[in-house]
PDB file of C-alpha atoms and ligand atoms in Angstrom:
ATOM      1  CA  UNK A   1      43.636  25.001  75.030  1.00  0.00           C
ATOM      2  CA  UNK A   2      46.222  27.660  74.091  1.00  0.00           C
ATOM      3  CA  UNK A   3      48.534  26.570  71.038  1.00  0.00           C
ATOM      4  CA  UNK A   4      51.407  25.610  72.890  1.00  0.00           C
ATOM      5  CA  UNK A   5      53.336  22.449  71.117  1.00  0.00           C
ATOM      6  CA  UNK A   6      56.175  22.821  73.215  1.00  0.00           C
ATOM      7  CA  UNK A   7      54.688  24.086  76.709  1.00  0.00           C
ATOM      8  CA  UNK A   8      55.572  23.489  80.093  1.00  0.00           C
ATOM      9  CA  UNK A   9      55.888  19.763  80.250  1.00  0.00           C
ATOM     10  CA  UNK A  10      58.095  20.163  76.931  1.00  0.00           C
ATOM     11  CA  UNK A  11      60.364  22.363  78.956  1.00  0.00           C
ATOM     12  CA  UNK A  12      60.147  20.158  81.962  1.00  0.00           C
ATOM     13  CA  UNK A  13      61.253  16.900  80.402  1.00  0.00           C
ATOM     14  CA  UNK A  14      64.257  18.361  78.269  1.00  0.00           C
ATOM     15  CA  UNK A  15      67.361  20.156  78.768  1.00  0.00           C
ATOM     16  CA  UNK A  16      65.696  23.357  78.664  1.00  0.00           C
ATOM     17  CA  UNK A  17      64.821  25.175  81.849  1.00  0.00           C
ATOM     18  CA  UNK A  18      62.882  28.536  82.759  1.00  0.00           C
ATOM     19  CA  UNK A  19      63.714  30.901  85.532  1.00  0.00           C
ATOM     20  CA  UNK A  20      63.755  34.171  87.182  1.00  0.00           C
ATOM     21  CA  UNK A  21      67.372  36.275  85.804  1.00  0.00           C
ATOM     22  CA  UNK A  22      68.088  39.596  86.950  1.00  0.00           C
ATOM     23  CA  UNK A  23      68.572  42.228  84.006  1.00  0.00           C
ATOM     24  CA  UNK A  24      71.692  42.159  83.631  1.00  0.00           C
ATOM     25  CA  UNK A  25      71.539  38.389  82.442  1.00  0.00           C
ATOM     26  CA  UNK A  26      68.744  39.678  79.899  1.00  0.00           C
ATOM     27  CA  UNK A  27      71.241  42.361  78.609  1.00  0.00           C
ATOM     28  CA  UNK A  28      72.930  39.126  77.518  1.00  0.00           C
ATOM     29  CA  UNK A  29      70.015  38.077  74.570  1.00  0.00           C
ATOM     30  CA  UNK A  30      68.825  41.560  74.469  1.00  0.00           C
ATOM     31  CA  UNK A  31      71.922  42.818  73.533  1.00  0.00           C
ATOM     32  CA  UNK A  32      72.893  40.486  70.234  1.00  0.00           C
ATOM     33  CA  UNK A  33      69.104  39.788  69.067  1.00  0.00           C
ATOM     34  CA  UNK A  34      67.453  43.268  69.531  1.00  0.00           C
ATOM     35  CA  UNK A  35      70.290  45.878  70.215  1.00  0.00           C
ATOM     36  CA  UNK A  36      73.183  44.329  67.683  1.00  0.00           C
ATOM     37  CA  UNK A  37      75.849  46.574  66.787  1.00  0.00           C
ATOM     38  CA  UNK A  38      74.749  49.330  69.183  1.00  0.00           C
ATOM     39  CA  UNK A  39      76.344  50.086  72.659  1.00  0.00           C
ATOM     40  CA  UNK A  40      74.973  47.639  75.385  1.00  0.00           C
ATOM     41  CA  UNK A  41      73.291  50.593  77.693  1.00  0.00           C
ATOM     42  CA  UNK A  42      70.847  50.425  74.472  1.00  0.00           C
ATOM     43  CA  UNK A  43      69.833  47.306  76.066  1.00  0.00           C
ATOM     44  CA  UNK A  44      68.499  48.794  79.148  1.00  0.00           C
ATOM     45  CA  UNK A  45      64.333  49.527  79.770  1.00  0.00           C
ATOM     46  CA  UNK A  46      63.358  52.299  82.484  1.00  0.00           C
ATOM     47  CA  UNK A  47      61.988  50.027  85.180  1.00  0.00           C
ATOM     48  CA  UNK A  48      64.097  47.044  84.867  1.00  0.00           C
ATOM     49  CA  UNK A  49      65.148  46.986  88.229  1.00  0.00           C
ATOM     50  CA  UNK A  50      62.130  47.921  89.385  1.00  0.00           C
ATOM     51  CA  UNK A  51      61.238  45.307  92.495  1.00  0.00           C
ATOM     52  CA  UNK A  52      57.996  44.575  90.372  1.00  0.00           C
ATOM     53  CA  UNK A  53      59.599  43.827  87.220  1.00  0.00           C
ATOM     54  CA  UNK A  54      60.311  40.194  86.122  1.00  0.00           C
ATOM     55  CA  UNK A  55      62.664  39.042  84.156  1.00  0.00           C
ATOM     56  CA  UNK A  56      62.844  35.395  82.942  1.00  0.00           C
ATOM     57  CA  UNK A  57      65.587  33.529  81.372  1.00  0.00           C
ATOM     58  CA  UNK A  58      65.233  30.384  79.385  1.00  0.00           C
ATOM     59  CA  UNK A  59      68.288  28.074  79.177  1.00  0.00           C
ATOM     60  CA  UNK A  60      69.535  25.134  77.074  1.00  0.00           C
ATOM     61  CA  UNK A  61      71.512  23.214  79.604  1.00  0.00           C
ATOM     62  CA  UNK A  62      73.786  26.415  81.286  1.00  0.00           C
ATOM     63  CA  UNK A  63      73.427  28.806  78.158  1.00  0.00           C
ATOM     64  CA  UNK A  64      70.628  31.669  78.320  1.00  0.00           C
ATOM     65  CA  UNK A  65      68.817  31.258  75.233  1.00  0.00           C
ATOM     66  CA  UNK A  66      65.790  33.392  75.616  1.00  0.00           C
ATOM     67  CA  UNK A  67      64.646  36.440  77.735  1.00  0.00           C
ATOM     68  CA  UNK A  68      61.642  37.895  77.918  1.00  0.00           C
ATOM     69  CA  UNK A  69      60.772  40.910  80.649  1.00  0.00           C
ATOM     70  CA  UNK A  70      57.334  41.916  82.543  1.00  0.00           C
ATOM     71  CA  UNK A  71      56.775  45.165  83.740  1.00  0.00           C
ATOM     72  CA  UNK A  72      54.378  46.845  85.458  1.00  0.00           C
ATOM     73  CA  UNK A  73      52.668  50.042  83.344  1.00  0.00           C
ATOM     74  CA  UNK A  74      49.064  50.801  82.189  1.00  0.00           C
ATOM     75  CA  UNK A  75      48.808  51.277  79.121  1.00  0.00           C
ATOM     76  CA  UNK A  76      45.938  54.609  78.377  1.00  0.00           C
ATOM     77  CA  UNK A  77      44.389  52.704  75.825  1.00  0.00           C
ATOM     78  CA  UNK A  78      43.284  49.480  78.083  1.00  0.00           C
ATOM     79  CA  UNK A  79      41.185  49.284  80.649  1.00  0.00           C
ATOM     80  CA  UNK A  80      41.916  46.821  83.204  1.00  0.00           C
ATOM     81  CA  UNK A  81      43.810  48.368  85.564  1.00  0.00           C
ATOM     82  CA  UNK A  82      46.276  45.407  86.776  1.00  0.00           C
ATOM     83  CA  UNK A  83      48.338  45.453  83.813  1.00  0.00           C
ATOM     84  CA  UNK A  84      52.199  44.286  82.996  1.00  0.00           C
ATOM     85  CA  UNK A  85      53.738  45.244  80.025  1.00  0.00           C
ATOM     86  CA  UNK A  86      56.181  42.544  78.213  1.00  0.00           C
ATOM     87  CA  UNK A  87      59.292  43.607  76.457  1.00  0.00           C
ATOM     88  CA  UNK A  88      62.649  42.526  75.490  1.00  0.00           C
ATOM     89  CA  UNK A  89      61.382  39.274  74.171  1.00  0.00           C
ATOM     90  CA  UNK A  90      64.007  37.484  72.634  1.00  0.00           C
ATOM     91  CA  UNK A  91      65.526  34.366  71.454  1.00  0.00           C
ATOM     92  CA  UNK A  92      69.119  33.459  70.378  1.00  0.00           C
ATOM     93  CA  UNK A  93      68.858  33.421  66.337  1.00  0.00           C
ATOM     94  CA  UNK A  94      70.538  29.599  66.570  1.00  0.00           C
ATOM     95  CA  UNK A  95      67.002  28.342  69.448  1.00  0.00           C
ATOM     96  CA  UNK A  96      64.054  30.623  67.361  1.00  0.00           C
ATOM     97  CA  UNK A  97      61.596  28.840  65.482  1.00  0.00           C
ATOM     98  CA  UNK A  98      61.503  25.862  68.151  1.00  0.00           C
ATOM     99  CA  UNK A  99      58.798  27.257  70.515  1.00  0.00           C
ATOM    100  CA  UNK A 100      61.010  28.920  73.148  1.00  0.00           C
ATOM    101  CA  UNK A 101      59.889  32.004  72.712  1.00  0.00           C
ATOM    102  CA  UNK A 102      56.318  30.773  72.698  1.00  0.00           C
ATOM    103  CA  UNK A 103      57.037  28.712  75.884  1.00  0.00           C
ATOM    104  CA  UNK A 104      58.824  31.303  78.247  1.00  0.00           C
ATOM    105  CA  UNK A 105      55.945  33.968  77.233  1.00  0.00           C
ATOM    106  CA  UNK A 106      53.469  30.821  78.356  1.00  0.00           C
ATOM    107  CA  UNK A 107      55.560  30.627  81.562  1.00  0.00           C
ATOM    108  CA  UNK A 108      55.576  34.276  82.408  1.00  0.00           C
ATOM    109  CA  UNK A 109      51.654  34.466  81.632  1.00  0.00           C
ATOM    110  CA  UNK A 110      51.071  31.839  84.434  1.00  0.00           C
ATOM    111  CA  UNK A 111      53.214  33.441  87.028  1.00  0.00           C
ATOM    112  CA  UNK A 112      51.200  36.914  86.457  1.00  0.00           C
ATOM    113  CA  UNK A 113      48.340  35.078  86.592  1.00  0.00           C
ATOM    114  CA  UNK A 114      48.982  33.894  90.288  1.00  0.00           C
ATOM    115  CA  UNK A 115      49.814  37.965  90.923  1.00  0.00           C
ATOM    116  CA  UNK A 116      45.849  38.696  89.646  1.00  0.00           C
ATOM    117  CA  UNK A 117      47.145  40.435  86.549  1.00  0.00           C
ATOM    118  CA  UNK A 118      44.345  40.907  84.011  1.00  0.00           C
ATOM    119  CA  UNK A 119      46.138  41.786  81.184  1.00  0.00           C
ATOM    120  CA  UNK A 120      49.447  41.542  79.306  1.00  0.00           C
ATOM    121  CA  UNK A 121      50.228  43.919  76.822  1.00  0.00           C
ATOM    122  CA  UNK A 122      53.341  44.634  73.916  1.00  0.00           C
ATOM    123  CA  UNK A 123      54.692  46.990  71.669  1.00  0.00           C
ATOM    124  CA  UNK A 124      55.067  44.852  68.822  1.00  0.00           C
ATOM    125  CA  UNK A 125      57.694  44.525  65.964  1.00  0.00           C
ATOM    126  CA  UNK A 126      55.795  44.188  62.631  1.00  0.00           C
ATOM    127  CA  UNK A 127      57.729  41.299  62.571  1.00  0.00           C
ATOM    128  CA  UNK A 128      56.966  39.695  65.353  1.00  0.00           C
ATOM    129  CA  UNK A 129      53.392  40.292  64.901  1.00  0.00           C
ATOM    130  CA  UNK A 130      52.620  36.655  63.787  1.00  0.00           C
ATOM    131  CA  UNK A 131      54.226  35.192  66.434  1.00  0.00           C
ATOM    132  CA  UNK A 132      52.163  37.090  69.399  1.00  0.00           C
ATOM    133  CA  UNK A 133      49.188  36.542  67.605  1.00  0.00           C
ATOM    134  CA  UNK A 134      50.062  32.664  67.624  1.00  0.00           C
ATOM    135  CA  UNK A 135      50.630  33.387  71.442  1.00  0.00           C
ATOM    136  CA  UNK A 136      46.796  34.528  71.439  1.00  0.00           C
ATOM    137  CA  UNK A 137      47.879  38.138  71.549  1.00  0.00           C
ATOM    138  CA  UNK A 138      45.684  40.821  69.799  1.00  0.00           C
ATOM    139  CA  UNK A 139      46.364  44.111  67.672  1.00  0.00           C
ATOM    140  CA  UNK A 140      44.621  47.154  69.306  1.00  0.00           C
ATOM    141  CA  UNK A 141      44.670  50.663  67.905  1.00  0.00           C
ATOM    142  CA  UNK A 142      46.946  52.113  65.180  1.00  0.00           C
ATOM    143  CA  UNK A 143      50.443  50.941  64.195  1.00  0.00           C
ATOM    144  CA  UNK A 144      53.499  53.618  64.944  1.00  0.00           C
ATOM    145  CA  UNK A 145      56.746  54.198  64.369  1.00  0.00           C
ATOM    146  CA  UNK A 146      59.982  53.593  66.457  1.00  0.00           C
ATOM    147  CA  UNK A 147      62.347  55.673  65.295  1.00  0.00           C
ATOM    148  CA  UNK A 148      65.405  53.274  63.877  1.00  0.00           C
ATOM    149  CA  UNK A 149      63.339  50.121  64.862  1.00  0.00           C
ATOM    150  CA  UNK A 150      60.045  50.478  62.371  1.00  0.00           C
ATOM    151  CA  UNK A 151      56.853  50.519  62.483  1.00  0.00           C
ATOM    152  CA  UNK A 152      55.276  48.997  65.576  1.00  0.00           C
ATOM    153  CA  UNK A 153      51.531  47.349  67.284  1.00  0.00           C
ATOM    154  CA  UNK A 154      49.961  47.717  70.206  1.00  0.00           C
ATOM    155  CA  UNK A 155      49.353  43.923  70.741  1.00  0.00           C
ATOM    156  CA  UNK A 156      47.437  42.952  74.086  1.00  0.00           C
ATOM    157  CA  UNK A 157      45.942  39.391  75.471  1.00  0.00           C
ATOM    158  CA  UNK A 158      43.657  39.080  78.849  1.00  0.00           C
ATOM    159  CA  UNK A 159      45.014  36.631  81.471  1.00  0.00           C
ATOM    160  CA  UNK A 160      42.584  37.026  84.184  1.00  0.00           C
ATOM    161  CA  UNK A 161      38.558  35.899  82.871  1.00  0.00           C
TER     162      UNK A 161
HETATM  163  C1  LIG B   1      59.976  36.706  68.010  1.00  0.00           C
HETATM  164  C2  LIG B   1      60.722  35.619  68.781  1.00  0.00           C
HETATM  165  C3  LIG B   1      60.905  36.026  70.240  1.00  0.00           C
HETATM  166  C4  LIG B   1      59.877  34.327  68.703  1.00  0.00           C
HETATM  167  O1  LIG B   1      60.537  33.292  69.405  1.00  0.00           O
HETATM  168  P1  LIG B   1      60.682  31.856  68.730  1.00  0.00           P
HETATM  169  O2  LIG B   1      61.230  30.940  69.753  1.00  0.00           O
HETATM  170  O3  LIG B   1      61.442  31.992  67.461  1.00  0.00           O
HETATM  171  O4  LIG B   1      59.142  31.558  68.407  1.00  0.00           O
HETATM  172  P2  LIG B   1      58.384  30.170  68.476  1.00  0.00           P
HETATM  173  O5  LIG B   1      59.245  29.113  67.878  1.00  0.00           O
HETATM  174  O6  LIG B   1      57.893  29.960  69.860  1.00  0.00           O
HETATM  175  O7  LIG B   1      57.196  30.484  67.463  1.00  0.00           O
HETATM  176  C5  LIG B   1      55.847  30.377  67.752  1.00  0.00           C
HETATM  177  C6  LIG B   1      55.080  30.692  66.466  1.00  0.00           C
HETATM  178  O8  LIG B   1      55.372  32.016  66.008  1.00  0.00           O
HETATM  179  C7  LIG B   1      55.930  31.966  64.704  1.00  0.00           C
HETATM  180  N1  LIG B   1      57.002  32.962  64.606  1.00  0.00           N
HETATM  181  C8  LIG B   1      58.013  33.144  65.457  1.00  0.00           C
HETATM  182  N2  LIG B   1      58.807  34.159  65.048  1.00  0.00           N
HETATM  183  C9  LIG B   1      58.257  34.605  63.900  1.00  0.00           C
HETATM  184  C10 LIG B   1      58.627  35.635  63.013  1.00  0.00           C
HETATM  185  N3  LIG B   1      59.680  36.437  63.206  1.00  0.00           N
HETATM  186  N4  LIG B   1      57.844  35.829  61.926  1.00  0.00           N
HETATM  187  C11 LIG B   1      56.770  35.054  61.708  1.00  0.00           C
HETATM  188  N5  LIG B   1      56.377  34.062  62.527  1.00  0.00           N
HETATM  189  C12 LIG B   1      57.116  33.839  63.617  1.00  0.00           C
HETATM  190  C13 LIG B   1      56.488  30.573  64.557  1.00  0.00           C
HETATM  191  O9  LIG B   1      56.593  30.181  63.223  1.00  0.00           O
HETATM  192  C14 LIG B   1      55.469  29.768  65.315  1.00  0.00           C
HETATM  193  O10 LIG B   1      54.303  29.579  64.513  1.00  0.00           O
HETATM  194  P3  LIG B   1      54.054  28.226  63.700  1.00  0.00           P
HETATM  195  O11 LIG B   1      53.849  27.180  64.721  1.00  0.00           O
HETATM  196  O12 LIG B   1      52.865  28.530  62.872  1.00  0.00           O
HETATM  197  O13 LIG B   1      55.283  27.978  62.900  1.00  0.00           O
HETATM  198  C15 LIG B   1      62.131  35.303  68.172  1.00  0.00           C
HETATM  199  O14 LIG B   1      61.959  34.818  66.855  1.00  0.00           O
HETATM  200  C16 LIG B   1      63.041  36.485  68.189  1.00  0.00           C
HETATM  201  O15 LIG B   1      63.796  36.671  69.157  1.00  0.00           O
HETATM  202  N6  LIG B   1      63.023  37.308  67.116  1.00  0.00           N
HETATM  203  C17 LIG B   1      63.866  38.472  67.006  1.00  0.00           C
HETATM  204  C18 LIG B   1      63.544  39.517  68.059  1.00  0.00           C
HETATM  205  C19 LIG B   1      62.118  40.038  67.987  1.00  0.00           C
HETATM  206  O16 LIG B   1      61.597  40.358  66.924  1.00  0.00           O
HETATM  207  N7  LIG B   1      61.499  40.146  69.192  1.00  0.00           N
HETATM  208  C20 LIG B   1      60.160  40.673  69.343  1.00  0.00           C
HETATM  209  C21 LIG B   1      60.248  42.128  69.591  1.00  0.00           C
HETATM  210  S1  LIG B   1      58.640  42.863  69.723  1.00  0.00           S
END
């Protein structure tokens, strides 16, 4: 079973509810929790308004807590060859730590799933690190630099047996 204390029937029998947003509402957590203090066009991925990219929301009651964003792109150094990168995942500073971010990501894994994708793969914050790996995420390859963000991993986790 993944590790998942707070997983879909958590979300289902609360106030907190997961959807589709376009990326404009993901600008919205994007914005404060990865991109604070610089200009808001910071904030926006090539491909996010691709038709293939999804974007999810998670809300407490009618705020938008969490985003997190799937897009399609092979990465050279994996295999498989249906593949959806995840980025942009974030959670309000006030809603992390209470498995939000650990449920959307769980939500978004199950929809790709349904589309046959094999594989799910990040550029990870060393920060964040910890928390995909608790997702059941793995490191592959060597770590690099973002300039002005730090030092990231390649982090990936298979989907599809
Ligand atoms: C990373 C982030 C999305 C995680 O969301 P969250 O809702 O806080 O995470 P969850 O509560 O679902 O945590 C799941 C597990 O990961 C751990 N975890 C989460 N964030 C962590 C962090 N920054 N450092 C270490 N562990 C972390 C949690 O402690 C939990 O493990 P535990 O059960 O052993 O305590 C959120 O903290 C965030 O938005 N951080 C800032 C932005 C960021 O770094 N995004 C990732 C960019 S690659």
């Amino acid at each position: 079973m993944n590790y998942n204390p707070y997983n879909i029937l958590f979300i289902k029998t609360s106030n907190y509810n997961i959807k589709p947003i376009n990326s404009e509402e993901a600008y919205k957590v994007r914005h404060p929790v990865l991109r604070e203090g610089k200009p808001i066009e910071s904030c926006v991925f090539d491909g996010d308004d691709f038709e293939t990219t999804i974007h999810l929301g998670l809300y407490y009651k009618t705020k938008l807590v969490g985003v997190c964003s799937f897009l399609k792109n092979n990465h050279d150094a994996i295999s498989e060859t249906a593949q959806y990168q995840l980025r942009g995942m974030a959670v309000l500073e006030k809603y992390q730590g209470k498995g939000l971010g650990n449920s959307i990501l769980d939500y978004g894994e199950n929809l790709l799933k349904k589309k046959d994708s094999q594989i799910i793969w990040c550029n990870a914050r060393e920060v964040a690190v910890y928390f995909y790996q608790k997702c059941g995420y793995s490191i592959i390859g060597q770590p690099f630099n973002i300039k002005y963000i730090g030092m990231h991993y390649i982090m990936q986790k298979k989907i599809l047996k």
